[in-house]
mmCIF file of C-alpha atoms in Angstrom:
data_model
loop_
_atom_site.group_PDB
_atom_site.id
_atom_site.type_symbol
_atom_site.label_atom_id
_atom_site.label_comp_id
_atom_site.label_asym_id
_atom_site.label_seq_id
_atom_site.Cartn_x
_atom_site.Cartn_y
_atom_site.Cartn_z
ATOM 1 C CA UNK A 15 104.683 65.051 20.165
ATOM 2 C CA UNK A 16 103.109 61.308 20.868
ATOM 3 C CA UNK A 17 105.076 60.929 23.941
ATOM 4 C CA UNK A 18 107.433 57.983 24.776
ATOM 5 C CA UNK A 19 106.281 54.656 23.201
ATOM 6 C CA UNK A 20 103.277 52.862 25.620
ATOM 7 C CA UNK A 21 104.439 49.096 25.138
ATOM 8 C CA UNK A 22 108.139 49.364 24.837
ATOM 9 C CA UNK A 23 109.018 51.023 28.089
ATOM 10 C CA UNK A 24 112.598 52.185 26.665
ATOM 11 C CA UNK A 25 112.128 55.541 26.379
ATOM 12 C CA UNK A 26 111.835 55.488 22.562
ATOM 13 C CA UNK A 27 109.603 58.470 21.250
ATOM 14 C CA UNK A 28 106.644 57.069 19.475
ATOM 15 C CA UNK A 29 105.992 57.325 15.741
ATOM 16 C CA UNK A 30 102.589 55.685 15.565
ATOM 17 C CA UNK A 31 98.688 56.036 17.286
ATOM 18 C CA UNK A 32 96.709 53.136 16.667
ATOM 19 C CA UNK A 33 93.195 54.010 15.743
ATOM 20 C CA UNK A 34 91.437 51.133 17.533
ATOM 21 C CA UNK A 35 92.229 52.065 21.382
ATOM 22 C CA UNK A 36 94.638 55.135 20.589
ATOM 23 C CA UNK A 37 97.769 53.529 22.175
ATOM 24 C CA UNK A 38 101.139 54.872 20.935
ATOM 25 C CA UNK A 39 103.814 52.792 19.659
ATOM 26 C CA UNK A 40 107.558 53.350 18.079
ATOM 27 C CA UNK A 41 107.764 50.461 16.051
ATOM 28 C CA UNK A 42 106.160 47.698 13.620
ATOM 29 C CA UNK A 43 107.180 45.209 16.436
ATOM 30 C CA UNK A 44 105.791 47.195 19.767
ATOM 31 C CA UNK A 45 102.230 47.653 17.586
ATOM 32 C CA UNK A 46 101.610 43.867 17.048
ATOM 33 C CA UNK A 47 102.671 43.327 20.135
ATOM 34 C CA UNK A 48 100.361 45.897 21.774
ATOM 35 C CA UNK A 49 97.549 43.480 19.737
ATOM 36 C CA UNK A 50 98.395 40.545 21.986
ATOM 37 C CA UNK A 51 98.065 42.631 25.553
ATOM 38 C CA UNK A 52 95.252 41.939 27.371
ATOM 39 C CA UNK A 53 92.104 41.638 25.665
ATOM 40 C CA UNK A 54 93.265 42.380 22.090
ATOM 41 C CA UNK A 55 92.907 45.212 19.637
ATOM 42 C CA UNK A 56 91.795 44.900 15.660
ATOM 43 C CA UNK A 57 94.007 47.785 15.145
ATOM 44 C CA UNK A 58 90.893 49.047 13.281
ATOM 45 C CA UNK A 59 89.098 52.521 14.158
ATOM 46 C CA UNK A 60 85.738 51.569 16.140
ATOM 47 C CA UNK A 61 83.484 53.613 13.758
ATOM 48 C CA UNK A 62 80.328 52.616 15.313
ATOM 49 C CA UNK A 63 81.028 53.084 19.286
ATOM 50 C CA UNK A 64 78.756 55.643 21.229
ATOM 51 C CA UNK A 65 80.515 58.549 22.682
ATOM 52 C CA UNK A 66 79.131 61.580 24.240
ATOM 53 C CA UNK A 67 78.905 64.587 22.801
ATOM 54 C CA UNK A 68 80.632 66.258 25.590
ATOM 55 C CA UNK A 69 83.440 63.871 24.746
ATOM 56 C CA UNK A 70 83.482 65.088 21.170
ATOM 57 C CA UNK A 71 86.662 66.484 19.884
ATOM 58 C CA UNK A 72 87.652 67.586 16.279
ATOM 59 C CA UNK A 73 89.525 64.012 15.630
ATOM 60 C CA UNK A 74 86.015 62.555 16.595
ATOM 61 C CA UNK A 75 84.288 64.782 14.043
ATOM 62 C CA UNK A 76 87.112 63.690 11.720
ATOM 63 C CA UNK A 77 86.649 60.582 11.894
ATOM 64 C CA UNK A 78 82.806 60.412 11.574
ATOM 65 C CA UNK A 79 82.940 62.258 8.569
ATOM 66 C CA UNK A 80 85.312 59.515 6.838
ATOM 67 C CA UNK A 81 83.290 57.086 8.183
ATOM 68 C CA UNK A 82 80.331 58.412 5.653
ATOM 69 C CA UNK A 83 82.815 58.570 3.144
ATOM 70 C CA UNK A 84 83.522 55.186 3.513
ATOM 71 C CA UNK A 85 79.722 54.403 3.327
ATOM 72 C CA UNK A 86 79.340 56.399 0.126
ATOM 73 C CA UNK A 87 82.697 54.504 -1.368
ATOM 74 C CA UNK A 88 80.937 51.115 -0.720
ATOM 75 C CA UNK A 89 78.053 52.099 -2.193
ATOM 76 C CA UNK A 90 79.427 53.159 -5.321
ATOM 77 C CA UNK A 91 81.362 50.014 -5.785
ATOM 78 C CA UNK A 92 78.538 47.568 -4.609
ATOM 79 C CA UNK A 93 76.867 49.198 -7.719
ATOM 80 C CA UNK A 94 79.524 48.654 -10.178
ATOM 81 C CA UNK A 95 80.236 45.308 -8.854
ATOM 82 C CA UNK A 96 76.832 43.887 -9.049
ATOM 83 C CA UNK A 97 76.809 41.292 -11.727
ATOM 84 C CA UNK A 98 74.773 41.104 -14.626
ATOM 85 C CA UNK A 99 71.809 38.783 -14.019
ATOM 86 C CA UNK A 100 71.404 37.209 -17.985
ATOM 87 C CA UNK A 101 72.319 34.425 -19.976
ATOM 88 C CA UNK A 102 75.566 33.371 -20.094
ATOM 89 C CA UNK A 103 76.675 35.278 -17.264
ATOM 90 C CA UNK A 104 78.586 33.635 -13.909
ATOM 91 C CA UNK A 105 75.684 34.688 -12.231
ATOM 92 C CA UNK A 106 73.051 32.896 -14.243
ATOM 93 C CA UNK A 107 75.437 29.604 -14.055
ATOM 94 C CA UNK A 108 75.435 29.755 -10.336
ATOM 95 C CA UNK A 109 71.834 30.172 -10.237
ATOM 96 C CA UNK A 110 69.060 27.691 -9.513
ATOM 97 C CA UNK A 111 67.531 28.008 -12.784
ATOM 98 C CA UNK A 112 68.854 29.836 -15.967
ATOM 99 C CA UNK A 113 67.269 33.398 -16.190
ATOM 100 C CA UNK A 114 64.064 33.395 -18.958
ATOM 101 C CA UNK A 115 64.787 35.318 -21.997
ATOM 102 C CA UNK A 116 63.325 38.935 -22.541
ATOM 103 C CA UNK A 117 60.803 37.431 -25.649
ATOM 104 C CA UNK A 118 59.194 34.766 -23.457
ATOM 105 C CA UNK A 119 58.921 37.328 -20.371
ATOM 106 C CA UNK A 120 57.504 39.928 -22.303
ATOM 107 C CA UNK A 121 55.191 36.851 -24.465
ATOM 108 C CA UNK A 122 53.827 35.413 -20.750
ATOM 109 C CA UNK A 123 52.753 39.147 -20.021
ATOM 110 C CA UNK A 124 50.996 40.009 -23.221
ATOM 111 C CA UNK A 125 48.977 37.329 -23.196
ATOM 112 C CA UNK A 126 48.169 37.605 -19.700
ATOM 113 C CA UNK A 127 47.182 40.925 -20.494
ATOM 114 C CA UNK A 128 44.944 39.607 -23.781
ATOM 115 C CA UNK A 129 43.292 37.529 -20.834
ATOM 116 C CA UNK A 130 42.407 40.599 -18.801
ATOM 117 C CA UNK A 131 45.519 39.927 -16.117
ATOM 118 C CA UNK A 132 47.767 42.067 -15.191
ATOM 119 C CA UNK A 133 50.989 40.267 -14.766
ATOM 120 C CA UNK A 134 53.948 41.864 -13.200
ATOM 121 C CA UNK A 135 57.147 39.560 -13.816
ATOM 122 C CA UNK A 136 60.064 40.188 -10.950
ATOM 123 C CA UNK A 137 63.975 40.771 -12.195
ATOM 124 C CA UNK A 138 65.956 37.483 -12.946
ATOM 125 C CA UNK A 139 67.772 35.965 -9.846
ATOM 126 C CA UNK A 140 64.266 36.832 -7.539
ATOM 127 C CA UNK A 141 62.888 33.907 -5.671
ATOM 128 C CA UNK A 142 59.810 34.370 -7.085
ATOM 129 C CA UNK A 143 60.931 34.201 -10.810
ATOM 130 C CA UNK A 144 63.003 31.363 -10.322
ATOM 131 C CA UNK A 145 60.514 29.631 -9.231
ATOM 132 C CA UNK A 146 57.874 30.479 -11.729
ATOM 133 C CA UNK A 147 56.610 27.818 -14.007
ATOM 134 C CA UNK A 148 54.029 29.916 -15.772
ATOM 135 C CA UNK A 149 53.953 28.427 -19.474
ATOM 136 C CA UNK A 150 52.126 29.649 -22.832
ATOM 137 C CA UNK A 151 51.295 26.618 -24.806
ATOM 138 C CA UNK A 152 51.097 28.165 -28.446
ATOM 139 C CA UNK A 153 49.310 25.336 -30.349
ATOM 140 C CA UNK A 154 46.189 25.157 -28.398
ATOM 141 C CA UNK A 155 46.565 29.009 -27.268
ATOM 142 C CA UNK A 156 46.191 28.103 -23.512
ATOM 143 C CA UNK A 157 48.208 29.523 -20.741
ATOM 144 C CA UNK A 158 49.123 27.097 -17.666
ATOM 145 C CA UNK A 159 49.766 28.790 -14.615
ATOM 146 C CA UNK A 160 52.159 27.668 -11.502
ATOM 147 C CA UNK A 161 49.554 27.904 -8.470
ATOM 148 C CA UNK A 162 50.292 27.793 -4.929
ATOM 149 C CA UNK A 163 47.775 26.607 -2.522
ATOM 150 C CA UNK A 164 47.787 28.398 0.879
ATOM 151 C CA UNK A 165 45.742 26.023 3.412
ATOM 152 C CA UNK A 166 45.124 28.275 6.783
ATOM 153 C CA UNK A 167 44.433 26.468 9.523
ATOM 154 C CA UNK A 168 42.008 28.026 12.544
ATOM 155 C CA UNK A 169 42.517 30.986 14.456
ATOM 156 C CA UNK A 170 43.860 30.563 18.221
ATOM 157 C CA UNK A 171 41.184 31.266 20.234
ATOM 158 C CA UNK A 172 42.787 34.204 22.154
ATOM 159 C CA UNK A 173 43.043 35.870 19.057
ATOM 160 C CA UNK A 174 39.167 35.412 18.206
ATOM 161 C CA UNK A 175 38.696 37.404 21.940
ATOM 162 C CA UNK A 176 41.340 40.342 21.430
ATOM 163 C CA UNK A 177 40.018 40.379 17.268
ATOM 164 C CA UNK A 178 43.345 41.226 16.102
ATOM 165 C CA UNK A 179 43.460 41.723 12.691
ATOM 166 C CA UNK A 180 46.787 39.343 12.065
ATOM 167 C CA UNK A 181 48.241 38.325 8.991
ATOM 168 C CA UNK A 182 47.470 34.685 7.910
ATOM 169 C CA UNK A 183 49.695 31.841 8.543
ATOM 170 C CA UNK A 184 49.511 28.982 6.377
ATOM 171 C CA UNK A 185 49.727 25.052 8.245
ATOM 172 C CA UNK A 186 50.258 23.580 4.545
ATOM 173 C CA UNK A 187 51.621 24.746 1.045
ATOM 174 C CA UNK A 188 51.276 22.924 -1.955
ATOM 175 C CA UNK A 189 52.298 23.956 -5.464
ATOM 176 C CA UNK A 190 51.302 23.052 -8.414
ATOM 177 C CA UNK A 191 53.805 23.579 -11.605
ATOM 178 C CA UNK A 192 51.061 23.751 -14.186
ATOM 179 C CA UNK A 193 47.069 24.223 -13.669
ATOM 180 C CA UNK A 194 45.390 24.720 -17.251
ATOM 181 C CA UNK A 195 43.266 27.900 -17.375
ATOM 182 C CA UNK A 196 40.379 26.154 -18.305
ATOM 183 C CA UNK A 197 40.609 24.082 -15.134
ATOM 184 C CA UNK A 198 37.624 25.173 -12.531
ATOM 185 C CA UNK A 199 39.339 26.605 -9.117
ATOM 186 C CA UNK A 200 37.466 23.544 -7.188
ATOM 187 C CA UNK A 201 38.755 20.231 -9.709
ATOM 188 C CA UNK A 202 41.926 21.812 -9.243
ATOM 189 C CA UNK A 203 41.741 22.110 -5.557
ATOM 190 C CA UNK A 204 40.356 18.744 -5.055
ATOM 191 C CA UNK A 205 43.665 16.904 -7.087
ATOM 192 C CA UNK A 206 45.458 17.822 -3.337
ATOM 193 C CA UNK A 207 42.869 15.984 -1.164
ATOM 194 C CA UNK A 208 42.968 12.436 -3.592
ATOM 195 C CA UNK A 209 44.510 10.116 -1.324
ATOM 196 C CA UNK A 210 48.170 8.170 -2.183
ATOM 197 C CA UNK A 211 50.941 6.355 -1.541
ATOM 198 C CA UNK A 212 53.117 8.967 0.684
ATOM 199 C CA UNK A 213 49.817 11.627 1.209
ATOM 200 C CA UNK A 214 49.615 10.320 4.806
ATOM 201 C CA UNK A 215 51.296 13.343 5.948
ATOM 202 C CA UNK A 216 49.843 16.102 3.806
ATOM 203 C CA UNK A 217 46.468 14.512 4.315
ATOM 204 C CA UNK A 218 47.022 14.979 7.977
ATOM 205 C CA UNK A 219 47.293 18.613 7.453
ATOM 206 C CA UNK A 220 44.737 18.997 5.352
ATOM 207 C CA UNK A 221 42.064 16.924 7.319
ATOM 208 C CA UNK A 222 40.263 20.654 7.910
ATOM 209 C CA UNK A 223 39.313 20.883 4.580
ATOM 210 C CA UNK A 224 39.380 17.402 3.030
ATOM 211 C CA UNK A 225 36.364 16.414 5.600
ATOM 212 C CA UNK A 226 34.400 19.593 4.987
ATOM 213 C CA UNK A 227 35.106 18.484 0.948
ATOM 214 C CA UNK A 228 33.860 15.194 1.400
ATOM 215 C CA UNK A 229 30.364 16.574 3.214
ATOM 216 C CA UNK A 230 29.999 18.721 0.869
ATOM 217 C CA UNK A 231 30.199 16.322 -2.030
ATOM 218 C CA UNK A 232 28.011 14.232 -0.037
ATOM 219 C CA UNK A 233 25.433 16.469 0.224
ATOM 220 C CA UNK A 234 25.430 17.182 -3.417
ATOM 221 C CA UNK A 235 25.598 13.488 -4.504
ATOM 222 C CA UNK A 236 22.316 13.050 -2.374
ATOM 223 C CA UNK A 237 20.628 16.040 -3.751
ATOM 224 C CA UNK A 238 19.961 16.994 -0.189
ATOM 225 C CA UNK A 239 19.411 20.749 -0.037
ATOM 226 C CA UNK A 240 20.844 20.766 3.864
ATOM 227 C CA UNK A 241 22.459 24.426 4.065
ATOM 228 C CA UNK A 242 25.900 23.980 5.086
ATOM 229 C CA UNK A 243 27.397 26.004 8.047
ATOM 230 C CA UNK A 244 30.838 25.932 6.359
ATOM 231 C CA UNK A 245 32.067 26.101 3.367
ATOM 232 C CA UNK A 246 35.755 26.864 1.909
ATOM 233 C CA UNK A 247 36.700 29.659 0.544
ATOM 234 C CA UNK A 248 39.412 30.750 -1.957
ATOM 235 C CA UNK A 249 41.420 33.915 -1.691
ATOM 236 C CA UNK A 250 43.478 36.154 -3.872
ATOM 237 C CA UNK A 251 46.003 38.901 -2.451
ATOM 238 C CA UNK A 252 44.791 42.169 -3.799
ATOM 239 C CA UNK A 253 48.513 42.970 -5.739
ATOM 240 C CA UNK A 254 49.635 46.837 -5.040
ATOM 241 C CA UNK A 255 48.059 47.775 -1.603
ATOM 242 C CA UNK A 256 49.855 48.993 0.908
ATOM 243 C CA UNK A 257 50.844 46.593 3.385
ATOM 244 C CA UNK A 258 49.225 47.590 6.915
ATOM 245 C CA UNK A 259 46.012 47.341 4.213
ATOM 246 C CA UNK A 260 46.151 44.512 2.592
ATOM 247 C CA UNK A 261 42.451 43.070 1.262
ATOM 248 C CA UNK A 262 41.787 39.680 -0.928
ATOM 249 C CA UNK A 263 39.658 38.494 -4.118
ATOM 250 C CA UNK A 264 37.160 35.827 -3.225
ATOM 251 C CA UNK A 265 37.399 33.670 -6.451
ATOM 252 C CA UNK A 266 34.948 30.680 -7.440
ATOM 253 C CA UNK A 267 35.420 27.509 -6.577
ATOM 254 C CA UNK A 268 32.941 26.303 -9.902
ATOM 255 C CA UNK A 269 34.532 29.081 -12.356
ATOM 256 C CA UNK A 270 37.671 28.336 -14.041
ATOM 257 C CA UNK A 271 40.838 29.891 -13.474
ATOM 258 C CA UNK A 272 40.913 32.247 -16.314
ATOM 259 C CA UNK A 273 37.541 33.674 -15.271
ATOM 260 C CA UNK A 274 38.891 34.001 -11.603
ATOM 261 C CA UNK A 275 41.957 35.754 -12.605
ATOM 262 C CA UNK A 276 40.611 38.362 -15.342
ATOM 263 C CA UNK A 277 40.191 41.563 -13.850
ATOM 264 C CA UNK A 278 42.879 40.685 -11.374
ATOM 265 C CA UNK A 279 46.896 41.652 -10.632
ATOM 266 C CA UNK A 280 49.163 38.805 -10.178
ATOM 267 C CA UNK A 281 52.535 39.231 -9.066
ATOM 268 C CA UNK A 282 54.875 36.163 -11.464
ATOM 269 C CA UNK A 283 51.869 33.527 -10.336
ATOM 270 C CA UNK A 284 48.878 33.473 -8.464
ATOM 271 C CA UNK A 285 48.950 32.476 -4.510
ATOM 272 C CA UNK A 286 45.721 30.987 -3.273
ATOM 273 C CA UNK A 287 44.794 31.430 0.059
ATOM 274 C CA UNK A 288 42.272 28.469 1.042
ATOM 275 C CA UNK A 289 40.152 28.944 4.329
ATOM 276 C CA UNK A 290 37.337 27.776 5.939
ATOM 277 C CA UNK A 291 34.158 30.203 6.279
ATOM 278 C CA UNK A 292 32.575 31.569 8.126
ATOM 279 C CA UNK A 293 35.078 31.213 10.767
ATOM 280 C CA UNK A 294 38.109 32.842 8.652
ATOM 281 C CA UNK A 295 36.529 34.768 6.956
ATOM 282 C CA UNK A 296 37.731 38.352 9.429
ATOM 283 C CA UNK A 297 41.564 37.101 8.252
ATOM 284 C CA UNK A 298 40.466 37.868 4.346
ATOM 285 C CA UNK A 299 39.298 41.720 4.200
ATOM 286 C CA UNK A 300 37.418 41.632 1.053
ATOM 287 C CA UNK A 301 38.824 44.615 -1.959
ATOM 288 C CA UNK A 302 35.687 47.299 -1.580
ATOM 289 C CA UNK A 303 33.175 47.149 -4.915
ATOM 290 C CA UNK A 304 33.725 51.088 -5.770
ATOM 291 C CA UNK A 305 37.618 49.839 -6.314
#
C-alpha cells in the first residue's frame, strides 16, 4: 500500500511513513538513514507549518486535531507538575530567599490596613515578594517599608513636539530596605543625594535633582522668598488601573510616609517616581478628585 521503500532502492515494500517529510521506509536501518540525506529530518511531525487549505486533506485535519490534544495534555501536566512554592519545599531551597510564612503575610497586611493602606502581597516565588523587605517592628508598633526611588530624567525633546503620552523611564533606581513610617518623604529622599566614598557614580546620575535640592535648601536657609521655577515632585502609581490609563499620587515631600501612603494601594512596597516639575509633570497624569 506504501509503495516500494524510498531510501533502499531494493525493491523492498515499505512498512513505515515518517511523519516529518512523509518519506517511506522498510526498515529501522533505511529510516535513520533517510535522517542523514540531504538536509536532515527530526523524524518529528511539523505541527506548526502553514499549508493551504486547498492542500488540506483528512490526514491534515488528523493531525491538527492531535496537535490540540497534545496542547491540552501539556497543560494538564504543567498543572500537576508545578511545585509547591512553601517552606521546606525544593522550590523554596532553590529560591533567592525562603518564602514568608502565611502569619507574617497576613500580620504586614493588617496593619497596613489599620494604617489606612491597602496592601496587596504577590504569591511566594514573585520577584516582587522576594524582594520585599517590608517589616512590622512590634515593640514600638512602627512599620518600615522597602522604598524604591524612581529618578526620571528629562523628556527628549522630540517627544515634547509630538506630546506623546509615553510611559516613564527611569535614568537611576535606588532602594532602600527599610524607611521608618514616621520618616518625612523629603529626609528620606535627601539620604540618596549625601555625598560618599563610591557615590561618584550615582551622584552623576542624580546631578538633576541633587542641584535643584541644594537651591532649594539654599533658598530656605536664606529666608529668601524667591519663587522657584522648579521644584521635584514625588509620584505614586495609582495600583488597579488599567494599563493604557495609568494616573499617579502626588505625595508630600514635608509629610511623612505614613500620611503619604494612607488612603493609598500599594502593590508588596511602594515605588516612588521622583521628577522634576513643571517640566515632567505631562508624564504623571494625576488620579481625578471625584475617584
Amino acid at each position: 500500500r506504501l509503495g516500494d521503500c524510498a531510501v533502499c532502492d531494493a525493491g523492498v515494500a515499505a512498512k513505515y511513513r515518517c511523519p516529518g517529510c512523509a518519506i517511506v521506509t522498510c526498515s529501522l536501518a533505511c529510516s535513520k538513514r533517510h535522517k542523514q540525506m540531504g538536509e536532515g529530518c527530526s523524524g518529528k511531525r511539523k505541527v506548526a507549518e502553514f499549508k493551504d487549505i486547498r492542500d488540506f486533506t483528512d490526514a491534515d485535519l488528523v493531525s491538527d486535531y492531535r496537535f490540540l490534544e497534545d496542547a491540552l495534555l501539556e497543560k494538564d501536566r504543567a498543572k500537576r507538575w508545578r511545585p509547591r512554592f512553601r517552606p521546606g519545599s525544593d522550590a523554596a531551597a532553590r529560591a533567592d530567599r525562603a518564602p514568608a510564612a502565611t502569619k507574617t503575610v497576613d500580620l504586614l497586611t493588617q496593619k497596613a490596613a489599620d494604617r489606612g493602606v491597602q496592601l496587596f502581597c504577590m504569591p511566594d516565588g514573585m520577584k516582587r515578594r522576594v524582594a520585599n523587605t517590608t517589616f512590622y517592628d512590634r515593640k514600638r508598633d512602627l512599620m518600615q517599608w522597602r522604598v524604591e526611588w524612581l529618578f526620571h530624567g528629562p523628556r527628549a525633546p522630540r517627544d515634547e513636539e509630538k506630546k506623546e503620552k509615553k510611559k516613564p523611564t527611569p535614568v537611576a533606581r535606588a532602594e532602600d530596605a527599610k524607611v521608618d513610617e514616621t520618616a518625612t518623604i523629603g529626609s528620606a529622599l535627601r539620604a540618596h543625594f549625601a555625598p560618599g566614598p563610591g557615590n561618584a557614580a550615582r551622584l552623576h546620575e542624580l546631578r538633576r535633582f541633587r542641584s535643584l535640592q541644594e537651591r532649594t535648601n539654599k533658598s530656605e536657609n536664606e529666608n529668601e522668598n524667591e519663587n522657584e521655577t522648579s521644584s521635584i515632585g514625588i509620584f505614586l502609581a495609582a495600583e488597579g488601573r488599567r494599563a493604557d490609563d495609568p494616573r499617579f499620587h502626588r505625595l508630600a515631600l514635608d509629610s511623612t510616609l505614613r500620611e503619604n501612603l494612607n488612603g493609598k494601594r500599594v502593590l508588596e512596597f511602594p515605588t516612588l517616581h521622583v521628577a522634576v516639575l513643571p517640566e515632567d509633570q505631562d508624564a504623571f497624569p494625576l488620579v481625578p478628585e471625584n475617584e
